[in-house]
GROMACS .gro file of C-alpha atoms in nm:
model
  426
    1UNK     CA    1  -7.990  -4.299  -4.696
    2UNK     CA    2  -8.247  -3.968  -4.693
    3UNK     CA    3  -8.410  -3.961  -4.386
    4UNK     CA    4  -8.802  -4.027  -4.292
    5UNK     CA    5  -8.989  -4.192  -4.003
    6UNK     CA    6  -9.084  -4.518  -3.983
    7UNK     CA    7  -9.458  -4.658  -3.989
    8UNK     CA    8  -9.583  -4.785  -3.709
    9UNK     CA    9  -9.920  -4.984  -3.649
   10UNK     CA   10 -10.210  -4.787  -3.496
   11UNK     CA   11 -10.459  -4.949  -3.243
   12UNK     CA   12 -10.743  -5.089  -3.331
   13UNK     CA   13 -11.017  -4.767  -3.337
   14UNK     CA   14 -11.303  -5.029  -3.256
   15UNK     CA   15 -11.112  -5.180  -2.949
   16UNK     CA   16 -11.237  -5.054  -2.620
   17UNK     CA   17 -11.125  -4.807  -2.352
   18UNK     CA   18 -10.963  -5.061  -2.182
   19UNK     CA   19 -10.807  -5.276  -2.404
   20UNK     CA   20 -10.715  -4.935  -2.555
   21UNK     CA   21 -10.558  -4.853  -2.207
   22UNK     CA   22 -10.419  -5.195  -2.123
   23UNK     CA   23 -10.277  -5.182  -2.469
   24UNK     CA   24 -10.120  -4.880  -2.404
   25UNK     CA   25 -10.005  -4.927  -2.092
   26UNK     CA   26  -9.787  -5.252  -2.174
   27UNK     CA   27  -9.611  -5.030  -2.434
   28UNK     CA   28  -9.523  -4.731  -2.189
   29UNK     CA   29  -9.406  -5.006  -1.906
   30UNK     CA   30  -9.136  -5.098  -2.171
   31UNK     CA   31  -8.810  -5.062  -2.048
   32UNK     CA   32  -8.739  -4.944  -2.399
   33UNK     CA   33  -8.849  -4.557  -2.264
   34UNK     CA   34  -8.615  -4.481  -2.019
   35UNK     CA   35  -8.377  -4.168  -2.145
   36UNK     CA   36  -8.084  -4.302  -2.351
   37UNK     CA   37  -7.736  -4.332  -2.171
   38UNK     CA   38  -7.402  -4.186  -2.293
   39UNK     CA   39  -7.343  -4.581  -2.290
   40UNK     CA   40  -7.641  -4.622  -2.497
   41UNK     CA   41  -7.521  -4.371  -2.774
   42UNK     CA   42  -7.153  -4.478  -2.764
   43UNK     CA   43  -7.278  -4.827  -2.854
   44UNK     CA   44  -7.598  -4.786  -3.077
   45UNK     CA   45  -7.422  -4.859  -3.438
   46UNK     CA   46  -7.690  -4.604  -3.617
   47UNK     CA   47  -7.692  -4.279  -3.701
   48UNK     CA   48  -7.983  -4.071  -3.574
   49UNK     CA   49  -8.237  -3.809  -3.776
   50UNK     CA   50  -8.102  -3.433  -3.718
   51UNK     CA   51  -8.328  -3.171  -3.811
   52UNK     CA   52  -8.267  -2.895  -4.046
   53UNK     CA   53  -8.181  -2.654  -3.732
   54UNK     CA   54  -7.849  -2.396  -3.739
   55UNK     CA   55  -7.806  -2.446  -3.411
   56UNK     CA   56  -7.722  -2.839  -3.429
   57UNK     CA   57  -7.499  -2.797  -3.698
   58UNK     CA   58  -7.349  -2.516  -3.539
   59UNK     CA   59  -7.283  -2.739  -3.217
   60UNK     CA   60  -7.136  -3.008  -3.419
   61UNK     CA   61  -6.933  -2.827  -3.609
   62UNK     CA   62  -6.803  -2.632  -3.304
   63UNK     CA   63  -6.768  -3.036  -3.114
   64UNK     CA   64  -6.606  -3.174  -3.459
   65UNK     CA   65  -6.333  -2.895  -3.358
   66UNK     CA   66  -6.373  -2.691  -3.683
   67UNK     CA   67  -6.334  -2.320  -3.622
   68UNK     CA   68  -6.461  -2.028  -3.821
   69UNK     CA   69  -6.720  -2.139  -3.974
   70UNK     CA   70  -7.098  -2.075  -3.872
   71UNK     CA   71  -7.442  -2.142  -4.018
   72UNK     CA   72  -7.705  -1.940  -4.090
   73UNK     CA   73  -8.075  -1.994  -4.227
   74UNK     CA   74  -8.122  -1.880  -4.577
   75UNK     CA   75  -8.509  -1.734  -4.513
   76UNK     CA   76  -8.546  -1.660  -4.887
   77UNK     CA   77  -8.286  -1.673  -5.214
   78UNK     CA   78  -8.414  -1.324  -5.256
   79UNK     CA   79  -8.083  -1.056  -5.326
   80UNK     CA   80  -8.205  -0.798  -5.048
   81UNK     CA   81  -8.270  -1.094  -4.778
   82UNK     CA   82  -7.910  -1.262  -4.904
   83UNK     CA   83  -7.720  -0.916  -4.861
   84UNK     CA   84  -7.782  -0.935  -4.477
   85UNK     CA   85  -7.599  -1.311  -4.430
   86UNK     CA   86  -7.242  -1.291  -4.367
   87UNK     CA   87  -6.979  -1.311  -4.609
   88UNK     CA   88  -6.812  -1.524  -4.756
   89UNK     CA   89  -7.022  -1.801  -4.774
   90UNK     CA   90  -6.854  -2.095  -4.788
   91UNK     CA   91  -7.133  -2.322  -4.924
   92UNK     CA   92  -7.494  -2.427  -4.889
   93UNK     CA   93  -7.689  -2.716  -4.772
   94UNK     CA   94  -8.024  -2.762  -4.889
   95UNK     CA   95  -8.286  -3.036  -4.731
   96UNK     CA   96  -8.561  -3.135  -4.977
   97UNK     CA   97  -8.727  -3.455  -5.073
   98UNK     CA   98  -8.499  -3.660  -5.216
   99UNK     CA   99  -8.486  -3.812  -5.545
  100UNK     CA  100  -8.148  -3.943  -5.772
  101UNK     CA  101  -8.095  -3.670  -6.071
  102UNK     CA  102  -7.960  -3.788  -6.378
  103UNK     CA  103  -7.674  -4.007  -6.350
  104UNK     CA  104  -7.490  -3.868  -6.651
  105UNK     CA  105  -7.482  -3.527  -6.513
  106UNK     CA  106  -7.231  -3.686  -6.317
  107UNK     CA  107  -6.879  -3.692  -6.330
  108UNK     CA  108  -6.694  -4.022  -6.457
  109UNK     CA  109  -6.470  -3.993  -6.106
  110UNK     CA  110  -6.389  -3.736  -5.861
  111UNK     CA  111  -6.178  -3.434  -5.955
  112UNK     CA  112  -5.871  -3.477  -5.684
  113UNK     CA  113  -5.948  -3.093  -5.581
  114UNK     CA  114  -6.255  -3.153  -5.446
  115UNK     CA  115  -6.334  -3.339  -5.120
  116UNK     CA  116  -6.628  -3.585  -5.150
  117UNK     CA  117  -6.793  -3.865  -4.966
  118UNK     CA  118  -7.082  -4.098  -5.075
  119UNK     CA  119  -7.316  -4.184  -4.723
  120UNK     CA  120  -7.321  -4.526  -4.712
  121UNK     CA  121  -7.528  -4.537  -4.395
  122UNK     CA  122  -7.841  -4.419  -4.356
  123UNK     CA  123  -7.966  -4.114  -4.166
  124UNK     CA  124  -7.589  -3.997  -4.189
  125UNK     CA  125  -7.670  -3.706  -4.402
  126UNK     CA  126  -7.643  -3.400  -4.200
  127UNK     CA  127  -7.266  -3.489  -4.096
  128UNK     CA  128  -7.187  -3.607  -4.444
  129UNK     CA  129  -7.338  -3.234  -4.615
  130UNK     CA  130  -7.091  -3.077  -4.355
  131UNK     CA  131  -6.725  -3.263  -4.416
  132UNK     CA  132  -6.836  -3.219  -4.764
  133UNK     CA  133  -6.821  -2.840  -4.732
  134UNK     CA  134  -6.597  -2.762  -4.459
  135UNK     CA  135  -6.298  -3.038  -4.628
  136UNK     CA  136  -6.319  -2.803  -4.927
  137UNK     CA  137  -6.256  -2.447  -4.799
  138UNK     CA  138  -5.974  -2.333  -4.857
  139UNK     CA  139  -5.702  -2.292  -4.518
  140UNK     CA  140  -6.031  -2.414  -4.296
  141UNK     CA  141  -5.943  -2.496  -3.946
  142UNK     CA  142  -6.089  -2.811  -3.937
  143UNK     CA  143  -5.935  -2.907  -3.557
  144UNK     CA  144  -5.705  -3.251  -3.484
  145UNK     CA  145  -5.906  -3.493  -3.568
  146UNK     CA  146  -6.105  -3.361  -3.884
  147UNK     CA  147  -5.763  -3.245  -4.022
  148UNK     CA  148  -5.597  -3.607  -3.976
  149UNK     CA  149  -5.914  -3.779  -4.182
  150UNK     CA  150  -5.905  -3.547  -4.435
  151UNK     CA  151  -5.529  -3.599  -4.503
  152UNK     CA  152  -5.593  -3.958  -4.455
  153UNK     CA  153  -5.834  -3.988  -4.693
  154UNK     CA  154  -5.750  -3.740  -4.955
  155UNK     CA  155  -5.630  -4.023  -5.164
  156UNK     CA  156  -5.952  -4.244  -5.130
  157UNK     CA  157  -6.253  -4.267  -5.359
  158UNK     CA  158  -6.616  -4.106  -5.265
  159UNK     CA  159  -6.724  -4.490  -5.176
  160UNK     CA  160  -6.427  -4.562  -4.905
  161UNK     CA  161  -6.430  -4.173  -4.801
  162UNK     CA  162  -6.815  -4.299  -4.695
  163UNK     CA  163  -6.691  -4.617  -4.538
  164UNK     CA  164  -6.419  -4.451  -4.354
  165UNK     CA  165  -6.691  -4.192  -4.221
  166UNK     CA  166  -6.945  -4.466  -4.123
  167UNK     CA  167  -6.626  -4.652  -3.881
  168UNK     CA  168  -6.507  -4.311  -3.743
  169UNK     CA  169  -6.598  -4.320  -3.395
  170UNK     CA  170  -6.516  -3.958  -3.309
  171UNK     CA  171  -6.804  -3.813  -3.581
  172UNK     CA  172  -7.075  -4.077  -3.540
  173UNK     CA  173  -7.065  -4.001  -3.149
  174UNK     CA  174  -7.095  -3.627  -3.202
  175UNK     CA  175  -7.341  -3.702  -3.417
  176UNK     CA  176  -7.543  -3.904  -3.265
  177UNK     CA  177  -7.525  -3.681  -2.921
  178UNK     CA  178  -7.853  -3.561  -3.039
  179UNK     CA  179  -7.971  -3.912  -3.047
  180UNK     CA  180  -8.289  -4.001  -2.798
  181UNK     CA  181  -8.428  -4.326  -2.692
  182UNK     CA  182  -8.703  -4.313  -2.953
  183UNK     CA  183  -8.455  -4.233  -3.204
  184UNK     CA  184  -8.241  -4.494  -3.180
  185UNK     CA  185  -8.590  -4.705  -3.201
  186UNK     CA  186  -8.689  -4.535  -3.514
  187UNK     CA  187  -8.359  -4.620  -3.661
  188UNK     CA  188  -8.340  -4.945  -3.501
  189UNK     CA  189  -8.759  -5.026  -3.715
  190UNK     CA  190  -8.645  -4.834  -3.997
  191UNK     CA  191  -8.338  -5.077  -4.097
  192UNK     CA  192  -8.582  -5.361  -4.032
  193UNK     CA  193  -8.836  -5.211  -4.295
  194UNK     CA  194  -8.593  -5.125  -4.531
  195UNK     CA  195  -8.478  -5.486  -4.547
  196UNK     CA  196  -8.862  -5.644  -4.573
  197UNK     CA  197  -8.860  -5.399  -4.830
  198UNK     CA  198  -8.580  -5.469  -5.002
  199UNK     CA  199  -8.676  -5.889  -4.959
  200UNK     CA  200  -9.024  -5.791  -5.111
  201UNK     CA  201  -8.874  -5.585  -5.434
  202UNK     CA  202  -8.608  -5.834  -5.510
  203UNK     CA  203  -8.811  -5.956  -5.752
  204UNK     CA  204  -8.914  -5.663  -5.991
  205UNK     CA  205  -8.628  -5.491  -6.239
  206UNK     CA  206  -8.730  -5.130  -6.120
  207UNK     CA  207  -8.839  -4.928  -5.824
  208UNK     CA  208  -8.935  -4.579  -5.895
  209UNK     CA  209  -9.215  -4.527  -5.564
  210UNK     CA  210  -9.197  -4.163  -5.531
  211UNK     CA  211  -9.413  -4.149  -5.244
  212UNK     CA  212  -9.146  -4.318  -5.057
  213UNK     CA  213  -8.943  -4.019  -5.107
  214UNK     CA  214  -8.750  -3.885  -4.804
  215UNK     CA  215  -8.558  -3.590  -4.694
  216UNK     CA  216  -8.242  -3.542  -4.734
  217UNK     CA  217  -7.911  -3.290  -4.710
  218UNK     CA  218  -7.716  -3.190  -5.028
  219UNK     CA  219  -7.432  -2.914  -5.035
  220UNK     CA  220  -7.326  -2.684  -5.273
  221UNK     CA  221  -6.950  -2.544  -5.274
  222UNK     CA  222  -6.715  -2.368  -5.485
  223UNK     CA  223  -6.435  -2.548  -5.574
  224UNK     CA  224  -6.132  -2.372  -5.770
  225UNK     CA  225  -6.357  -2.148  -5.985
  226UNK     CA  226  -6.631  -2.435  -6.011
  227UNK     CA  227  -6.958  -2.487  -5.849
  228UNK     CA  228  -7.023  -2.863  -5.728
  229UNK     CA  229  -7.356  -3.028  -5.590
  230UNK     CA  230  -7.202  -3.294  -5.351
  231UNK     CA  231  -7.499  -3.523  -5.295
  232UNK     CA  232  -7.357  -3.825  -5.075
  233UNK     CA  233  -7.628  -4.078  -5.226
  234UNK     CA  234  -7.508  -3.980  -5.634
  235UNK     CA  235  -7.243  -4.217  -5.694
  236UNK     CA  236  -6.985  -3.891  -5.795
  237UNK     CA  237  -6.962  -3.463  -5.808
  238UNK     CA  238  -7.175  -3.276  -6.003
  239UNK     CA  239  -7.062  -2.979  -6.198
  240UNK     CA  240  -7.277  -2.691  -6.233
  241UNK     CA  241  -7.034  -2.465  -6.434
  242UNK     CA  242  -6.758  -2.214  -6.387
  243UNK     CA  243  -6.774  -1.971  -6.149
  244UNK     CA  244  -6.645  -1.640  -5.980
  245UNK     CA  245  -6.610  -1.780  -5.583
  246UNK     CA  246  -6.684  -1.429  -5.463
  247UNK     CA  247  -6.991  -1.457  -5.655
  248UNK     CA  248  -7.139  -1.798  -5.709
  249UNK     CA  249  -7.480  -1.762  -5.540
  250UNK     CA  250  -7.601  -1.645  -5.885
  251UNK     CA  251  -7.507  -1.969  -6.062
  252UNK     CA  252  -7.656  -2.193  -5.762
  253UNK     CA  253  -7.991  -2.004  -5.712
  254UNK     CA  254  -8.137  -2.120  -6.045
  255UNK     CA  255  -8.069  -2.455  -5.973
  256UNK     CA  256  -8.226  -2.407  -5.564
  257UNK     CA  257  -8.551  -2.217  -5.721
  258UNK     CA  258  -8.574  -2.526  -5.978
  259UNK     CA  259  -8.603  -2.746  -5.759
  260UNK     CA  260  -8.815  -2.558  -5.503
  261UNK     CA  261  -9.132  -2.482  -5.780
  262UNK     CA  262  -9.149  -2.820  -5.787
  263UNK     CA  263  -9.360  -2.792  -5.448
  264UNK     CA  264  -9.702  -2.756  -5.434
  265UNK     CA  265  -9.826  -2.373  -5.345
  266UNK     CA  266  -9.817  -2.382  -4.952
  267UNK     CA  267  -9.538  -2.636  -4.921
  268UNK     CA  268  -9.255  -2.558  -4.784
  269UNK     CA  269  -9.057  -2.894  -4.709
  270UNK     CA  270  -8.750  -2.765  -4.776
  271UNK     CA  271  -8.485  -2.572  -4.613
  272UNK     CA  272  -8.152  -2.381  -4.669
  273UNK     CA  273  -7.858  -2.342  -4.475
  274UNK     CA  274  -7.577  -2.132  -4.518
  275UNK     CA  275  -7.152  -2.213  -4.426
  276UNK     CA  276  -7.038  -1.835  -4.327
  277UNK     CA  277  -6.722  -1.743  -4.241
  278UNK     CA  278  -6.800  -1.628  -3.843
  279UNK     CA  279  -6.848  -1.282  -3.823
  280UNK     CA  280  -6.703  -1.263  -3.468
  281UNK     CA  281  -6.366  -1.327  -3.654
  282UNK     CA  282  -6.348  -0.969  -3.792
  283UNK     CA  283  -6.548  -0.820  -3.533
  284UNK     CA  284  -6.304  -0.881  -3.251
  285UNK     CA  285  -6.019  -0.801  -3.527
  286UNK     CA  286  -6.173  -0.503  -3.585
  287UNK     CA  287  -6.203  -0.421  -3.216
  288UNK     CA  288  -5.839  -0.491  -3.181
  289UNK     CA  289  -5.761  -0.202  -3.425
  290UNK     CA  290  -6.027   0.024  -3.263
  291UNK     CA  291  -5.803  -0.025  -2.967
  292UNK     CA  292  -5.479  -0.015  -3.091
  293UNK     CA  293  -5.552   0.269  -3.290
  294UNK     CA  294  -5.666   0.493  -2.931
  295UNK     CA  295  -5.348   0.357  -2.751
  296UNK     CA  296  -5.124   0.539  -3.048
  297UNK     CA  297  -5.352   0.814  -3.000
  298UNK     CA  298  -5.317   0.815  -2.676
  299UNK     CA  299  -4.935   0.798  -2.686
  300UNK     CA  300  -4.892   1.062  -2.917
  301UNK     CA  301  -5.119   1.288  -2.694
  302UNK     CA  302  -4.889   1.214  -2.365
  303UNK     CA  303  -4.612   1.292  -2.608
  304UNK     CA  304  -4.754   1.627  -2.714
  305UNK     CA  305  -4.873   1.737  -2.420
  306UNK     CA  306  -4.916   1.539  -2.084
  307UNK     CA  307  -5.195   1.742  -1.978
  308UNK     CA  308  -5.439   1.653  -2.219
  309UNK     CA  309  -5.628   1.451  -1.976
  310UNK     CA  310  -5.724   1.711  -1.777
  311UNK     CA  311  -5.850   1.918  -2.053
  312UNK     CA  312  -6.121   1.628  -2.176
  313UNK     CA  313  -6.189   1.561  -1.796
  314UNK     CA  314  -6.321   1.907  -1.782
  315UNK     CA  315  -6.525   1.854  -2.046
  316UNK     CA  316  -6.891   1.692  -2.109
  317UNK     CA  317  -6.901   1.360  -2.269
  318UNK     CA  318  -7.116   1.504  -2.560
  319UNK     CA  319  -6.836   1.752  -2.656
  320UNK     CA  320  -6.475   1.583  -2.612
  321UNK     CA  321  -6.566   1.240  -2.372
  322UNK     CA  322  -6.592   0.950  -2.437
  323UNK     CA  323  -6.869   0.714  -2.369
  324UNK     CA  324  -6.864   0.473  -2.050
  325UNK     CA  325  -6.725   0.100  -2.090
  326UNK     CA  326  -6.478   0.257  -2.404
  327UNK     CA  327  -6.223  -0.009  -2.405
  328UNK     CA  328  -5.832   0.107  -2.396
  329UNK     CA  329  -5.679  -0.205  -2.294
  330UNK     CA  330  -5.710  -0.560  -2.362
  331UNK     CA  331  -6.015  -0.771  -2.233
  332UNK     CA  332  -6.059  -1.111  -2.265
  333UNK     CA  333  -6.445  -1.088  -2.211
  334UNK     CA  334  -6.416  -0.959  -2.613
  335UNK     CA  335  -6.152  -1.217  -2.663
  336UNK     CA  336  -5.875  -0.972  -2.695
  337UNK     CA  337  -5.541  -0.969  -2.534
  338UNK     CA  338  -5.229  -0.860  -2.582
  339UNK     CA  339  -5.153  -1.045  -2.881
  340UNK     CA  340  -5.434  -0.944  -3.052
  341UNK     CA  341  -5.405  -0.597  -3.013
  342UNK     CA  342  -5.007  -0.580  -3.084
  343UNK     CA  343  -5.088  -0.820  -3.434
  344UNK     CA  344  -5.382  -0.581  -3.521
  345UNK     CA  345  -5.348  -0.337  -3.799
  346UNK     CA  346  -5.371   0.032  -3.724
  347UNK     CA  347  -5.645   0.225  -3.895
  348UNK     CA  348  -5.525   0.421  -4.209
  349UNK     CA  349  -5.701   0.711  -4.029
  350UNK     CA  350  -5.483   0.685  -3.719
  351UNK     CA  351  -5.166   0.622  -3.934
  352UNK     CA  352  -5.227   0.923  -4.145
  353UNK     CA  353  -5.306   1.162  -3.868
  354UNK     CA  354  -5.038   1.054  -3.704
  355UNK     CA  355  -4.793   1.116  -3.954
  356UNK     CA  356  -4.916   1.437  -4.038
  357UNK     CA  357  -4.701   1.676  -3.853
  358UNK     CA  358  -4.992   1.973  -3.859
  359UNK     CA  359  -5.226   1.764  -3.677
  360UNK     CA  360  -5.339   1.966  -3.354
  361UNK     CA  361  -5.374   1.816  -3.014
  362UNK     CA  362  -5.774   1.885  -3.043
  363UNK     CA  363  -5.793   1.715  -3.367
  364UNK     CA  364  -5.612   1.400  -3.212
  365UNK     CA  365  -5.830   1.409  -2.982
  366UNK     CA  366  -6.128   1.425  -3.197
  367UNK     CA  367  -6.057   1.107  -3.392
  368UNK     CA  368  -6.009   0.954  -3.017
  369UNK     CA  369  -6.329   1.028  -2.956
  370UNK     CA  370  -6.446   0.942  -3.301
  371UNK     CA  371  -6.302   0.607  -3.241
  372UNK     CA  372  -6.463   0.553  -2.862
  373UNK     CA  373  -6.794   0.569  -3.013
  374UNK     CA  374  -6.696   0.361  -3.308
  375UNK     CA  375  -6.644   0.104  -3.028
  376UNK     CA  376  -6.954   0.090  -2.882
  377UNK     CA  377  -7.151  -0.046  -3.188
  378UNK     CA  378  -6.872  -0.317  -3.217
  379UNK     CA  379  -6.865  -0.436  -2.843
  380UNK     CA  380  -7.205  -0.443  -2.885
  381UNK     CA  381  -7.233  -0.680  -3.242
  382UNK     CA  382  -6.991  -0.873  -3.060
  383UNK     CA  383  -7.213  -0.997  -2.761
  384UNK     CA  384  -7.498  -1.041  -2.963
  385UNK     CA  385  -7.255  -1.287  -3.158
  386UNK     CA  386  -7.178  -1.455  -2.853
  387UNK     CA  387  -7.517  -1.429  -2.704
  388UNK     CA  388  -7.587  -1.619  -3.041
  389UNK     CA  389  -7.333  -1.909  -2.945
  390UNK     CA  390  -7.560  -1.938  -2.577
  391UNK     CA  391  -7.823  -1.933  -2.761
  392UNK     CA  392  -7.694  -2.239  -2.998
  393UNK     CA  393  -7.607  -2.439  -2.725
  394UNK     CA  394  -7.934  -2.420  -2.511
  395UNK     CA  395  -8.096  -2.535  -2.806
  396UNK     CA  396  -7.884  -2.810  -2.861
  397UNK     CA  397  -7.906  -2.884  -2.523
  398UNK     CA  398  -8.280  -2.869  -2.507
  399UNK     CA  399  -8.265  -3.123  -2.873
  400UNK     CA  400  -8.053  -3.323  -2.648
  401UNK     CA  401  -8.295  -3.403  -2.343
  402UNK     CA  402  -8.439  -3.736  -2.367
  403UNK     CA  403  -8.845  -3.671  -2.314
  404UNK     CA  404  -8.934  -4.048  -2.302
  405UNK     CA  405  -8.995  -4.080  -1.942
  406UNK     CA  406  -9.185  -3.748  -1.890
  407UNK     CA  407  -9.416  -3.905  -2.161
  408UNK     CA  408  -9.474  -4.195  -1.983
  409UNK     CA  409  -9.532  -4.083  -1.660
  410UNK     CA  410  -9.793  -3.804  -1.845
  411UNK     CA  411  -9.947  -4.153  -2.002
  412UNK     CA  412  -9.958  -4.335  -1.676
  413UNK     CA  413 -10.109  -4.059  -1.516
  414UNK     CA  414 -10.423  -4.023  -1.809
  415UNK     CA  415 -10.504  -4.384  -1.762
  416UNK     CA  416 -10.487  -4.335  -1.384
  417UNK     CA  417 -10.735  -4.089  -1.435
  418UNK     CA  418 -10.940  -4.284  -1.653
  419UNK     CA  419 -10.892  -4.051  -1.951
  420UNK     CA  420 -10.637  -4.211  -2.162
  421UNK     CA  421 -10.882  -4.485  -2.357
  422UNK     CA  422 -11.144  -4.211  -2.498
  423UNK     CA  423 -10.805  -4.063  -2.639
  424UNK     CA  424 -10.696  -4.305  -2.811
  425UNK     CA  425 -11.014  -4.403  -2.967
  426UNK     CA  426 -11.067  -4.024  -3.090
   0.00000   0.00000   0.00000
């Protein structure tokens, strides 16, 4: 189901400070605030709300065991602002208020190449947009258990794939590790008023209340030179056309921009979310061959002449140095070893200079130098990438942290103070 909050009653504006207080009071003394317990999340059978932040998805992906794959807010569908998120982008998932577009846009069934699952529970959307991307990249590392679903259910229809995602332990718990006490109480009222709801429209043929709309996560991937909405609460896949995978954005964007006019001037309640491949992949390959390609320098220089050192010792590091931290070995801190180095490919500068038999020692070590410096701006791109995976996982941790009891020991201490009643009656 899309996702909203619940409606719950408001106090009484004419009641009076203390029956305001009292009122108040009762509700905070609840048991019902204490922070949630890994118990309480293992056993809640919901699914909690998860906001339309990179950082939680990144963290779930990361705890679902998929590897590679990052994502990154989409600020604008702008060309110039899309140039600057890494490539290739696997798919998008776009949060907007929901509502059912035509049915016969949709296919008849699903096409056996593509990966889809209907959400058949509600606030389930966020994982849901995510298997529905990640199960259809091509050679994705989707980790054990992600892996052994998707081969499990590869033969099942959109419905069961939903089922069998609604009874898999191992994704509702990551999911709902960003569940808090009040969350699993919103959940917990919003079931309740869906089924009053549902008891109080079983009567009438239609129900079309658009100010009931909610939000909710759709993706868009490429699939084998096609372009597919995969909206888990449309019964099946729908097409948008053909398309070149290295360049799809420009068949997806009308579609995005469609639906986003359809906001008032001023709104913005909607957001988009990009499935990158993670750039720290090539960045720490391409640190590997930075490195590799100064050890065969290197080598070739002890060959040529042993004393080489000396001469570039003698020198300044603006002339024939090379700057301080230059890495010329492995170092696991950039998460390259031996391995990685040894599988890296040399540059075609290195190889060619190399195999040049003119090439003077000076020259050789000019591209050595050439290559230190190179380094620098990579070692550096790559801990801002990881300072970007800290950074991911505070935030998550920070979602994570059950407020409940701070906020009830701010509201005990307002009434103690006398304070809390003229609040509530503001």
């Amino acid at each position: 189901m899309p996702q909203r909050y619940p409606k719950r009653r408001r106090l009484n504006k004419g009641s009076s400070n203390a029956t305001s207080t009292s009122a108040a009071l009762h509700i905070f003394e609840d048991a019902q605030l204490a922070a949630a317990t890994e118990d309480d999340k293992k056993n809640w059978p919901g699914w909690c709300e998860i906001e339309s932040e990179p950082a939680f998805f990144n963290v779930m992906l990361k705890q679902f065991g998929v590897k590679g794959v990052k994502v990154r807010e989409i600020v604008s569908l702008d060309d110039e602002i899309l140039g600057f998120i890494p490539r290739p982008i696997y798919g998008i998932i776009f949060l907007f208020k929901w509502r059912e577009d035509d049915p016969v846009k949709q296919e008849h069934s699903c096409p056996h190449n593509v990966w889809f699952a209907n959400q058949t529970v509600g606030n389930a959307c966020a994982s849901i947009a995510l298997l529905n991307i990640v199960n259809n990249i091509p050679n994705c590392d989707l980790g054990d258990h992600l892996q052994s679903f998707k081969d499990f259910t590869l033969s099942f229809t959109p419905a069961l794939r939903g089922n069998a995602i609604a009874n898999f332990e191992f994704i509702r718990q990551v999911h709902n590790s960003f569940a808090r006490k009040m969350d699993m109480l919103n959940g917990d009222l919003l079931m309740k008023n869906d089924v009053e709801a549902a008891k109080k429209r079983s009567n009438k043929s239609t129900y079309d209340d658009q100010s009931d709309a909610a939000f909710h996560f759709v993706a868009f991937v490429p699939v084998d030179g096609a372009l597919w909405k995969l909206d888990g609460l449309e019964r099946q896949p729908h097409s948008l056309g053909e398309v070149d995978n290295d360049d799809w954005l420009s068949l997806v964007k009308p579609d995005l921009e469609a639906r986003m006019a359809e906001y008032e001037d001023g709104q913005i309640e909607f957001a988009i979310l990009g499935l990158v491949k993670d750039p720290l992949i090539n960045l720490v390959h391409e640190l590997a061959s930075n490195v590799k390609g100064i050890q065969a320098l290197e080598t070739h220089l002890d060959e040529a002449n042993p004393n080489w050192r000396s001469f570039t010792a003698c020198t300044s590091i603006e002339t024939e140095g090379v700057p301080e931290n230059t890495l010329f070995g492995p170092d696991l801190h950039f998460q390259i070893d031996e391995a990685t180095i040894e599988s890296a490919v040399l540059l075609p500068e290195v190889q060619h200079k190399l195999s040049s038999g003119s090439t003077s020692d000076a020259d050789i070590i000019g591209i050595r130098k050439k290559l230190a410096f190179e380094q620098t701006n990579l070692r550096v791109a790559i801990k801002e990438e990881q300072a970007s995976d800290h950074h991911d996982e505070d935030r998550a941790a920070a979602r994570r942290h059950d407020y409940g009891p701070a906020v009830k020991t701010w509201i005990e201490f307002l009434a103690r103070k006398g304070i809390l009643g003229d609040l509530l009656d503001l």
